[in-house]
Coordinates of C-alpha atoms in Angstrom, one line a residue:
Chain A
M1 CA -80.3 -51.7 -42.9
G2 CA -82.3 -50.7 -40.6
L3 CA -82.9 -53.2 -38.3
V4 CA -79.7 -54.6 -37.9
E5 CA -78.5 -51.2 -36.7
S6 CA -81.9 -51.3 -33.8
G7 CA -81.1 -54.2 -32.5
K8 CA -84.4 -56.3 -33.6
I9 CA -84.1 -58.5 -36.3
P10 CA -86.6 -61.2 -36.9
K11 CA -85.1 -64.7 -36.1
P12 CA -85.0 -66.2 -40.1
L13 CA -83.8 -63.3 -41.5
T14 CA -80.8 -63.5 -39.1
K15 CA -79.9 -67.1 -40.2
L16 CA -80.6 -65.9 -43.7
L17 CA -77.9 -62.8 -43.2
N18 CA -75.4 -65.4 -41.3
M19 CA -75.4 -67.8 -44.0
S20 CA -74.4 -65.3 -46.8
R21 CA -72.0 -64.0 -45.0
R22 CA -70.3 -67.2 -43.9
Y23 CA -70.4 -67.9 -47.4
S24 CA -68.9 -64.7 -49.2
M25 CA -65.5 -64.4 -47.0
W26 CA -62.1 -62.2 -48.1
V27 CA -59.3 -63.3 -46.7
Y28 CA -56.4 -61.5 -45.7
Q29 CA -53.2 -63.3 -45.7
W30 CA -50.8 -62.4 -42.9
G31 CA -47.8 -64.4 -44.0
L32 CA -44.9 -64.3 -41.7
A33 CA -43.3 -67.4 -41.6
C34 CA -42.8 -71.3 -42.1
C35 CA -47.0 -71.2 -42.4
A36 CA -47.5 -68.4 -44.9
I37 CA -46.5 -71.6 -47.1
E38 CA -48.4 -73.5 -45.6
M39 CA -51.1 -70.9 -45.4
G40 CA -50.3 -70.2 -49.6
A41 CA -50.9 -74.1 -50.0
A42 CA -54.0 -74.2 -48.6
F43 CA -54.8 -70.5 -50.6
A44 CA -53.4 -70.9 -54.2
S45 CA -52.8 -75.1 -55.0
P46 CA -55.1 -76.8 -56.8
R47 CA -54.8 -79.6 -54.4
Y48 CA -56.0 -77.5 -51.4
D49 CA -58.7 -74.7 -53.2
V50 CA -59.9 -72.9 -50.5
M51 CA -62.7 -71.1 -52.4
R52 CA -64.5 -74.2 -52.6
L53 CA -65.6 -73.0 -48.8
G54 CA -66.8 -70.0 -50.4
V55 CA -63.6 -68.0 -48.9
I56 CA -61.7 -65.7 -51.3
P57 CA -58.1 -65.3 -50.8
L58 CA -55.5 -61.8 -52.1
P59 CA -57.9 -58.9 -51.2
A60 CA -55.8 -55.7 -52.7
S61 CA -55.9 -54.2 -49.1
P62 CA -57.5 -55.2 -45.7
R63 CA -60.0 -52.6 -45.8
Q64 CA -61.9 -54.7 -48.2
A65 CA -61.0 -58.1 -45.7
D66 CA -63.6 -59.9 -43.5
F67 CA -61.4 -62.1 -41.8
L68 CA -57.5 -62.5 -40.7
V69 CA -55.5 -65.3 -41.2
V70 CA -52.0 -64.7 -39.2
S71 CA -49.2 -67.5 -40.1
G72 CA -46.3 -67.2 -38.2
T73 CA -43.9 -66.0 -35.6
V74 CA -45.0 -62.3 -34.4
T75 CA -42.2 -60.2 -33.1
D76 CA -41.9 -57.3 -30.8
K77 CA -40.6 -55.7 -34.1
M78 CA -43.9 -56.4 -36.0
A79 CA -46.2 -56.3 -34.2
P80 CA -47.6 -52.5 -34.4
A81 CA -47.5 -53.4 -38.0
V82 CA -50.3 -56.2 -37.0
R83 CA -52.2 -53.9 -34.8
R84 CA -52.4 -51.5 -36.8
L85 CA -53.5 -53.3 -40.3
W86 CA -56.4 -55.0 -37.9
E87 CA -57.4 -52.0 -37.3
Q88 CA -57.5 -51.1 -40.8
M89 CA -60.6 -54.0 -41.2
P90 CA -63.9 -53.3 -40.8
D91 CA -66.3 -54.6 -38.1
P92 CA -67.9 -57.1 -38.3
K93 CA -63.9 -59.1 -38.4
Y94 CA -62.4 -61.8 -37.4
V95 CA -59.3 -63.8 -36.8
I96 CA -57.9 -66.7 -37.3
S97 CA -54.4 -67.3 -35.4
M98 CA -52.3 -70.0 -37.9
G99 CA -49.4 -72.2 -35.9
S100 CA -47.8 -72.7 -32.6
C101 CA -46.2 -69.2 -32.7
A102 CA -49.0 -67.6 -33.7
N103 CA -50.8 -69.5 -31.0
C104 CA -48.6 -68.9 -27.6
G105 CA -44.8 -68.4 -29.3
G106 CA -44.6 -72.0 -30.5
P107 CA -40.9 -72.7 -30.1
Y108 CA -39.5 -69.5 -29.4
W109 CA -41.5 -69.7 -26.2
D110 CA -37.9 -68.1 -24.7
S111 CA -36.6 -65.8 -27.1
Y112 CA -36.5 -62.5 -26.3
S113 CA -37.5 -61.2 -29.6
V114 CA -40.6 -62.8 -29.8
T115 CA -44.1 -61.7 -28.8
K116 CA -45.5 -64.4 -27.4
G117 CA -49.4 -64.8 -28.8
V118 CA -50.5 -62.4 -31.4
D119 CA -53.9 -62.8 -28.4
Q120 CA -52.5 -60.4 -26.8
V121 CA -52.1 -57.8 -29.5
I122 CA -55.5 -58.3 -31.4
P123 CA -58.3 -60.6 -30.3
V124 CA -58.7 -64.1 -31.2
D125 CA -61.7 -66.5 -32.6
V126 CA -60.8 -69.5 -34.0
Y127 CA -56.5 -70.7 -33.1
V128 CA -55.1 -73.7 -35.2
P129 CA -52.1 -75.3 -34.0
G130 CA -49.3 -77.2 -35.4
C131 CA -45.8 -76.9 -36.5
P132 CA -46.5 -75.8 -39.3
P133 CA -50.3 -76.9 -39.4
R134 CA -51.1 -78.9 -42.4
P135 CA -53.6 -76.6 -45.3
E136 CA -55.9 -79.6 -44.1
A137 CA -55.6 -78.2 -40.5
L138 CA -56.3 -74.8 -41.8
L139 CA -59.5 -75.4 -43.8
E140 CA -60.9 -76.8 -40.4
G141 CA -60.2 -73.8 -38.5
I142 CA -62.2 -71.8 -41.7
V143 CA -64.9 -74.1 -41.2
L144 CA -64.8 -73.5 -37.2
L145 CA -65.0 -69.6 -38.1
Q146 CA -68.2 -70.2 -41.0
E147 CA -70.0 -72.5 -37.8
R148 CA -69.2 -69.4 -35.1
I149 CA -70.9 -66.7 -37.8
M150 CA -73.1 -69.1 -38.6
N151 CA -74.7 -69.1 -34.6
E152 CA -73.9 -65.9 -34.3
D153 CA -75.8 -63.2 -32.7
M154 CA -76.1 -59.9 -35.3
A155 CA -77.7 -58.0 -32.9
E156 CA -75.4 -58.7 -30.5
R157 CA -72.9 -58.7 -32.4
W158 CA -73.7 -55.5 -34.4
K159 CA -75.0 -53.4 -31.7
G160 CA -72.1 -50.8 -32.1
D161 CA -69.8 -51.0 -29.0
P162 CA -66.1 -51.0 -30.0
I163 CA -64.5 -54.4 -29.3
V164 CA -61.7 -53.1 -26.3
V165 CA -58.7 -55.9 -26.2
E166 CA -58.2 -56.4 -21.8
Chain B
M1 CA -40.8 -60.8 -16.0
A2 CA -43.1 -58.5 -14.8
T3 CA -45.0 -56.5 -17.5
T4 CA -48.3 -56.9 -18.4
E5 CA -50.3 -57.1 -21.0
S6 CA -51.4 -53.2 -21.2
D7 CA -46.9 -52.5 -20.7
Q8 CA -47.2 -54.6 -23.8
M9 CA -49.8 -52.6 -25.4
A10 CA -48.5 -49.1 -24.8
Y11 CA -44.8 -50.4 -25.7
I12 CA -46.4 -51.8 -28.8
A13 CA -47.9 -48.6 -29.4
A14 CA -44.8 -46.8 -28.7
Q15 CA -43.3 -48.5 -31.7
A16 CA -46.2 -47.8 -33.8
A17 CA -44.2 -45.2 -35.4
D18 CA -41.5 -47.3 -36.4
A19 CA -43.8 -49.3 -37.8
R20 CA -45.5 -46.7 -39.8
V21 CA -46.8 -48.0 -43.0
N22 CA -47.5 -45.4 -45.5
V23 CA -45.9 -43.2 -48.1
E24 CA -43.9 -40.1 -46.8
V25 CA -43.5 -37.5 -49.2
E26 CA -39.8 -35.3 -49.4
T27 CA -39.4 -32.6 -50.9
D28 CA -35.4 -32.2 -51.1
E29 CA -34.0 -35.5 -52.0
G30 CA -36.8 -37.0 -53.6
M31 CA -40.0 -38.8 -53.0
T32 CA -40.0 -41.9 -49.8
L33 CA -41.0 -45.0 -50.9
N34 CA -42.1 -47.5 -48.7
L35 CA -42.0 -51.3 -49.2
G36 CA -43.2 -53.5 -47.1
P37 CA -42.9 -55.2 -44.2
Q38 CA -45.3 -56.5 -45.7
H39 CA -45.8 -56.8 -49.5
P40 CA -45.9 -59.3 -51.4
A41 CA -43.0 -58.9 -52.9
T42 CA -40.6 -58.7 -49.9
H43 CA -41.2 -63.2 -49.2
G44 CA -42.8 -61.7 -46.0
T45 CA -41.3 -59.1 -43.8
L46 CA -38.8 -57.2 -45.3
R47 CA -39.0 -54.2 -45.6
I48 CA -37.3 -51.7 -48.6
V49 CA -37.0 -47.8 -48.7
A50 CA -36.6 -46.1 -51.5
K51 CA -35.4 -43.0 -52.9
L52 CA -36.9 -42.1 -55.8
D53 CA -36.9 -39.6 -58.6
G54 CA -39.6 -39.8 -61.0
E55 CA -39.7 -43.6 -61.4
K56 CA -35.6 -43.4 -60.8
V57 CA -34.5 -45.5 -57.5
L58 CA -31.9 -42.4 -56.2
A59 CA -30.6 -45.3 -52.9
A60 CA -32.6 -48.1 -50.9
E61 CA -31.9 -49.4 -48.4
P62 CA -32.8 -52.6 -47.0
I63 CA -34.1 -53.1 -43.1
M64 CA -34.7 -55.9 -41.8
G65 CA -34.8 -57.9 -38.1
Y66 CA -38.8 -58.1 -38.4
M67 CA -38.4 -61.3 -38.4
H68 CA -35.6 -62.0 -35.6
R69 CA -36.9 -64.5 -33.7
G70 CA -32.6 -65.3 -31.8
Y71 CA -32.0 -68.8 -33.0
E72 CA -28.6 -68.4 -32.0
K73 CA -29.0 -67.5 -28.3
L74 CA -31.9 -70.3 -28.3
T75 CA -29.3 -72.6 -28.8
E76 CA -27.2 -71.9 -25.9
V77 CA -29.7 -73.8 -24.0
R78 CA -30.9 -76.3 -26.0
T79 CA -29.7 -79.8 -26.2
Y80 CA -27.8 -80.4 -29.2
P81 CA -30.5 -83.4 -30.4
Q82 CA -32.7 -80.4 -29.8
V83 CA -31.1 -77.6 -32.0
T84 CA -32.2 -79.3 -35.0
T85 CA -35.8 -79.1 -33.7
L86 CA -35.1 -75.2 -34.2
V87 CA -32.1 -74.7 -36.9
N88 CA -35.1 -76.7 -39.7
R89 CA -37.1 -73.0 -39.4
I90 CA -34.3 -71.2 -40.6
D91 CA -34.9 -72.0 -44.3
W92 CA -38.2 -73.0 -44.1
L93 CA -38.4 -73.9 -47.5
G94 CA -35.6 -76.7 -47.6
S95 CA -35.8 -77.6 -44.1
F96 CA -33.9 -80.7 -44.1
A97 CA -31.0 -78.8 -46.1
N98 CA -30.9 -76.7 -42.9
E99 CA -30.2 -79.7 -39.8
V100 CA -27.0 -81.3 -41.8
P101 CA -24.3 -78.5 -41.6
F102 CA -24.9 -78.4 -37.8
I103 CA -25.2 -82.0 -37.5
L104 CA -22.2 -82.6 -39.4
A105 CA -19.8 -80.0 -37.1
A106 CA -21.1 -81.6 -34.3
E107 CA -20.1 -85.5 -35.6
Q108 CA -16.4 -83.4 -35.6
L109 CA -16.4 -82.4 -33.2
M110 CA -17.7 -85.7 -31.1
E111 CA -15.5 -87.7 -34.3
V112 CA -17.9 -89.5 -35.3
E113 CA -18.7 -90.2 -39.0
A114 CA -22.3 -91.8 -40.3
P115 CA -22.2 -95.1 -41.6
P116 CA -22.7 -94.9 -45.3
R117 CA -26.0 -96.1 -46.0
A118 CA -26.9 -92.8 -43.8
Q119 CA -25.0 -90.2 -45.5
W120 CA -26.7 -91.3 -48.8
I121 CA -29.7 -91.1 -47.5
R122 CA -29.1 -87.4 -45.7
T123 CA -27.6 -86.8 -50.0
V124 CA -30.9 -88.3 -51.2
L125 CA -33.5 -85.9 -48.8
F126 CA -30.9 -82.5 -49.5
E127 CA -30.9 -82.8 -53.0
L128 CA -35.7 -83.2 -52.7
S129 CA -35.3 -80.5 -50.4
R130 CA -33.9 -78.1 -52.9
I131 CA -36.0 -79.3 -55.8
A132 CA -39.0 -78.5 -53.2
N133 CA -37.8 -75.1 -52.2
I134 CA -36.3 -74.2 -56.2
S135 CA -39.3 -75.2 -57.8
L136 CA -41.7 -72.8 -55.4
F137 CA -39.3 -70.1 -57.1
L138 CA -40.0 -71.0 -60.7
G139 CA -43.9 -70.8 -59.7
D140 CA -42.9 -67.1 -57.7
M141 CA -40.4 -65.3 -60.3
A142 CA -42.9 -65.5 -63.0
V143 CA -46.2 -64.3 -60.4
Q144 CA -43.5 -61.0 -59.5
V145 CA -43.2 -59.9 -63.1
G146 CA -47.1 -60.2 -63.9
A147 CA -47.9 -63.9 -64.9
T148 CA -50.2 -65.9 -62.8
T149 CA -50.8 -69.2 -63.9
P150 CA -46.5 -70.7 -63.1
V151 CA -47.1 -70.2 -59.0
F152 CA -50.0 -72.7 -59.4
Y153 CA -48.3 -75.5 -61.2
A154 CA -45.7 -74.7 -58.7
F155 CA -48.1 -75.7 -55.6
R156 CA -49.4 -78.2 -57.3
D157 CA -46.5 -80.8 -58.3
R158 CA -44.1 -79.5 -55.5
E159 CA -46.7 -81.3 -52.6
F160 CA -45.2 -84.3 -54.4
V161 CA -41.8 -83.7 -53.6
L162 CA -43.1 -82.6 -50.2
N163 CA -45.2 -86.0 -49.6
Q164 CA -42.2 -88.6 -50.5
I165 CA -40.4 -86.1 -47.6
E166 CA -43.5 -86.6 -45.7
R167 CA -43.4 -90.3 -46.1
V168 CA -39.3 -91.3 -44.7
T169 CA -39.8 -88.1 -41.8
G170 CA -43.2 -87.8 -41.2
G171 CA -43.2 -84.0 -41.4
R172 CA -44.3 -82.4 -44.6
F173 CA -42.0 -79.2 -43.4
H174 CA -40.3 -79.8 -40.8
P175 CA -38.3 -83.0 -41.0
N176 CA -36.2 -83.2 -37.7
F177 CA -35.1 -86.3 -38.7
D178 CA -31.0 -85.8 -38.8
R179 CA -29.4 -87.4 -36.0
I180 CA -25.6 -87.3 -34.8
G181 CA -23.7 -90.1 -35.8
G182 CA -26.9 -91.2 -38.5
L183 CA -30.6 -90.6 -39.3
K184 CA -34.2 -91.2 -37.3
D185 CA -35.0 -93.8 -39.2
D186 CA -34.2 -96.1 -42.5
L187 CA -36.3 -95.4 -45.7
P188 CA -39.7 -97.2 -46.0
K189 CA -40.9 -100.0 -48.2
G190 CA -41.5 -99.5 -51.8
W191 CA -40.1 -95.7 -51.4
I192 CA -37.5 -95.7 -53.7
E193 CA -39.9 -96.9 -56.6
E194 CA -42.1 -93.9 -56.0
T195 CA -39.5 -91.4 -55.7
G196 CA -38.3 -92.1 -59.3
A197 CA -41.9 -92.1 -60.2
V198 CA -42.2 -88.4 -58.6
L199 CA -39.1 -87.1 -60.1
G200 CA -40.4 -88.0 -63.4
K201 CA -43.2 -85.8 -63.0
M202 CA -40.7 -82.8 -61.6
R203 CA -39.1 -83.8 -64.9
D204 CA -42.1 -82.9 -66.9
F205 CA -42.7 -79.9 -64.0
C206 CA -39.3 -78.3 -65.3
D207 CA -39.6 -78.3 -69.2
E208 CA -43.2 -76.7 -68.2
M209 CA -41.8 -74.6 -66.7
E210 CA -39.3 -73.9 -69.1
E211 CA -41.7 -73.3 -72.0
L212 CA -43.7 -71.0 -69.8
V213 CA -42.1 -68.6 -68.6
L214 CA -38.5 -68.9 -69.6
G215 CA -39.7 -69.0 -73.1
N216 CA -42.6 -66.2 -72.5
E217 CA -41.0 -62.1 -74.1
I218 CA -42.5 -60.6 -71.6
F219 CA -40.4 -62.5 -69.5
Q220 CA -37.7 -61.5 -71.4
A221 CA -38.1 -58.3 -71.3
R222 CA -38.9 -58.2 -67.7
T223 CA -35.5 -59.6 -66.2
R224 CA -32.6 -59.7 -69.3
G225 CA -30.3 -57.0 -68.7
I226 CA -31.8 -56.3 -65.8
G227 CA -30.0 -56.0 -61.6
V228 CA -26.8 -57.3 -63.5
I229 CA -24.6 -58.0 -61.6
P230 CA -20.4 -58.5 -62.4
P231 CA -18.2 -60.9 -60.5
D232 CA -16.3 -59.3 -58.8
V233 CA -18.9 -57.3 -57.7
A234 CA -20.8 -60.5 -56.0
L235 CA -17.4 -61.6 -54.9
S236 CA -17.0 -58.7 -53.0
Y237 CA -20.4 -59.3 -51.5
G238 CA -20.2 -62.7 -50.1
L239 CA -22.8 -63.8 -52.6
S240 CA -23.6 -67.7 -52.7
G241 CA -25.4 -70.3 -53.9
A242 CA -26.8 -69.8 -57.4
N243 CA -26.5 -65.9 -57.6
L244 CA -23.0 -66.1 -57.9
R245 CA -23.1 -69.0 -60.1
A246 CA -25.3 -66.3 -62.0
S247 CA -22.9 -64.2 -62.3
G248 CA -19.8 -67.0 -64.0
I249 CA -17.9 -67.8 -61.4
D250 CA -18.0 -71.3 -61.3
W251 CA -18.4 -72.3 -57.0
D252 CA -20.2 -74.7 -55.8
I253 CA -19.2 -76.8 -51.8
R254 CA -21.0 -79.4 -53.1
R255 CA -18.4 -80.4 -55.7
D256 CA -15.0 -77.9 -54.5
A257 CA -15.3 -77.9 -50.8
N258 CA -17.8 -81.1 -49.9
V259 CA -18.2 -82.2 -46.1
G260 CA -19.7 -85.3 -45.2
L261 CA -22.3 -85.9 -48.3
V262 CA -21.9 -88.1 -51.2
Y263 CA -21.4 -86.1 -54.3
D264 CA -18.5 -87.6 -55.2
E265 CA -20.1 -91.0 -56.1
V266 CA -22.4 -89.2 -59.1
D267 CA -22.1 -87.8 -62.1
W268 CA -23.0 -84.7 -62.3
K269 CA -22.3 -80.7 -63.3
V270 CA -22.3 -76.9 -62.3
W271 CA -24.3 -74.5 -64.4
T272 CA -23.3 -71.0 -64.1
H273 CA -24.3 -68.1 -66.5
P274 CA -22.5 -65.4 -67.6
D275 CA -24.5 -62.5 -68.1
G276 CA -25.3 -61.7 -63.7
D277 CA -29.0 -60.8 -64.6
S278 CA -32.3 -61.7 -63.6
F279 CA -32.9 -64.1 -67.3
S280 CA -29.5 -65.7 -65.5
R281 CA -30.5 -65.9 -61.9
F282 CA -33.3 -67.3 -63.1
W283 CA -31.9 -69.6 -65.6
V284 CA -29.0 -71.4 -63.4
R285 CA -32.3 -71.7 -60.3
L286 CA -33.8 -74.2 -63.5
Q287 CA -31.0 -75.9 -64.6
E288 CA -30.2 -77.0 -60.7
T289 CA -33.5 -77.7 -60.7
R290 CA -32.8 -80.3 -63.1
E291 CA -29.1 -81.0 -62.0
A292 CA -30.8 -82.0 -58.9
I293 CA -33.1 -84.5 -60.2
N294 CA -30.0 -86.6 -62.0
I295 CA -28.0 -87.0 -58.8
L296 CA -31.2 -88.3 -57.0
E297 CA -32.0 -90.7 -60.0
Q298 CA -28.3 -92.2 -59.3
L299 CA -28.6 -91.5 -55.6
L300 CA -31.5 -93.6 -56.1
G301 CA -29.9 -96.5 -57.4
G302 CA -27.1 -97.0 -55.1
I303 CA -28.3 -96.9 -51.5
P304 CA -25.7 -99.4 -49.8
S305 CA -27.4 -101.6 -47.4
G306 CA -26.1 -101.6 -43.8
P307 CA -26.7 -99.9 -40.6
I308 CA -28.1 -95.8 -40.3
M309 CA -26.7 -94.4 -37.1
A310 CA -23.3 -94.7 -36.0
K311 CA -22.2 -96.1 -32.2
V312 CA -22.8 -92.7 -30.1
P313 CA -23.9 -92.0 -26.6
R314 CA -27.2 -91.8 -25.7
I315 CA -26.5 -88.1 -23.8
I316 CA -25.1 -86.5 -26.6
K317 CA -21.8 -84.4 -24.6
V318 CA -19.9 -83.0 -27.5
P319 CA -16.3 -82.1 -26.5
A320 CA -14.7 -79.0 -26.5
G321 CA -13.4 -77.4 -29.4
E322 CA -14.6 -75.3 -31.8
A323 CA -16.1 -75.9 -36.2
Y324 CA -17.3 -75.0 -38.9
V325 CA -19.4 -76.7 -41.5
A326 CA -20.4 -75.4 -44.8
T327 CA -22.4 -77.1 -47.3
E328 CA -24.5 -75.5 -50.7
N329 CA -28.2 -75.3 -49.7
P330 CA -30.8 -74.7 -52.2
L331 CA -30.0 -70.7 -51.0
G332 CA -26.3 -70.4 -50.9
E333 CA -23.6 -71.3 -48.5
M334 CA -25.2 -72.3 -45.2
G335 CA -22.8 -72.8 -42.2
F336 CA -22.7 -73.5 -38.7
Y337 CA -19.7 -72.4 -36.6
V338 CA -20.1 -74.4 -33.4
V339 CA -17.9 -73.7 -30.1
S340 CA -18.7 -76.1 -28.0
Q341 CA -17.3 -76.7 -24.0
G342 CA -18.1 -80.1 -23.2
D343 CA -21.2 -79.8 -22.0
L344 CA -25.2 -80.7 -23.0
T345 CA -25.6 -77.5 -25.0
P346 CA -23.5 -75.6 -27.6
F347 CA -21.4 -72.4 -25.8
R348 CA -22.1 -70.5 -28.9
V349 CA -23.2 -70.9 -32.7
K350 CA -22.6 -68.9 -35.4
I351 CA -25.4 -68.7 -38.1
R352 CA -24.0 -68.2 -41.6
S353 CA -27.0 -68.1 -43.5
A354 CA -27.1 -67.5 -47.7
S355 CA -29.8 -64.8 -47.7
F356 CA -28.4 -62.7 -45.5
S357 CA -25.1 -62.4 -47.5
N358 CA -27.2 -62.2 -51.2
M359 CA -29.4 -59.0 -49.4
S360 CA -26.5 -57.2 -48.7
I361 CA -26.2 -56.8 -52.3
T362 CA -29.1 -54.9 -52.7
P363 CA -28.3 -51.4 -51.9
W364 CA -25.9 -51.6 -54.8
L365 CA -28.3 -52.8 -57.3
L366 CA -31.1 -51.2 -56.3
K367 CA -29.3 -48.0 -57.5
G368 CA -30.7 -46.3 -60.5
V369 CA -32.8 -49.0 -61.2
F370 CA -36.9 -48.1 -62.4
V371 CA -39.3 -48.6 -59.1
P372 CA -41.1 -51.7 -61.2
D373 CA -37.4 -53.4 -61.4
I374 CA -37.6 -53.7 -57.7
I375 CA -39.8 -56.4 -58.0
S376 CA -38.4 -58.7 -60.3
I377 CA -35.1 -57.9 -59.4
L378 CA -35.3 -58.7 -55.1
A379 CA -37.3 -61.6 -56.8
S380 CA -34.7 -63.3 -58.5
L381 CA -32.2 -62.9 -55.6
Y382 CA -33.9 -65.5 -53.7
F383 CA -33.9 -65.2 -50.5
I384 CA -36.6 -65.8 -47.1
L385 CA -36.8 -63.7 -44.4
G386 CA -35.7 -66.7 -41.7
D387 CA -32.7 -67.0 -44.0
I388 CA -32.1 -63.3 -43.2
D389 CA -33.0 -62.4 -40.1
R390 CA -32.7 -65.5 -38.2

């Protein structure tokens, strides 16, 4: 994609590319705690069926994934592994933080072993609140992420600068 | 604390070596295989480090603590009613069952007793959460040995039970419904009839699972005679629940050491299996789900009328003392040892959770098995990470 790398994409082409990216996303699910079961209900159950949104669960490895769902409590012992697998994902990559624990620590806000929010380790695009959020809430979060991808300026996103967490 | 985010990043980077997720090859004592902490077969974040000779496991060691959230310390700064919010999240598939032993221990210290109606509804919700918990196991165990379809059926039919729990408590997952001295609310109108219909569906689900999974030749080949736990070893490692009963030991707290729940009022049976292998653990859990449906059908017909809350003070102060109450949770024996010094908060709470003891047998059990059997044995032991690490 020479056009993309040079940063000069005509607007209609951006729209087309964004639309195709939006409806063909592999999701890497990082099931950690209670939310993992609700995520399983959203991804693997016939009632909620995430595939109708154009999202494909269960990639073989994070290297194939387009976005990551961190569902559950991230502990200080687990945080390096979260960071490591996020680093293995190819750009452009997105992160959904699911549930209070991943958002801010949740009911363990004063615990000695829990990381208070996964956004201290990796950048987060969409926060889904709830303890645990219902599967519908996760689907809503995915739709919000898709809208965000649709309105994205690809030249800005793919300039080649690495994403830095401050 | 004065840690900045860059400090934390440095700390995390320093720990990164510990969390390296890859395969190392060591020449002198075989190959080291690392499973987890993020692996679909470990139900979350368990890590198993195994030494292999070819396909044979020489030694295996579970490494826990990736889900340690510090419950026992947190309970020391929460008031008694707030603690149920926390303990809900220990075994997240059968949440209501976690609240009951803690509430019963607190009731024992305060010397109050819930009215009969509250005890019956507690037992009903307890058994409903057992079905919600074990139905997922039935699907999950099949996934671990290579069959994908049953888990879709499990998720589909589990929703009906979760809906019933939600209609009473307001929460699909974490009800936080049990109170010291009774329950938060009464049953909604028409709930008993609806639950009866759902139980019929779950009965069909059990039959479906029996045909789909138990009768399957591949499933039997993968589980029969694999991971055998003899009765004496099961006892010495402190196993409980279906893992113990699958080794032929006839012990069920619901029948033999029942506290505060109404299992004596119904006619039911404890299922055991003499083999002690992965297959029998699946079989016992399937029969237990059927038995739970049986118990529920009898309980729903005879819920007594009356109040749902005993007289308790508005601000709960528990008198000084110690109490230990254990119940037969879906995963096994869960006990709470509560020490009170007469404050608003417990002085110390020790949680005896089933999965932690069930997990402790893995170094003994995984010695000498083949690599694919690690997965099916771990799945048949059925642990939940929140229950192991707390």
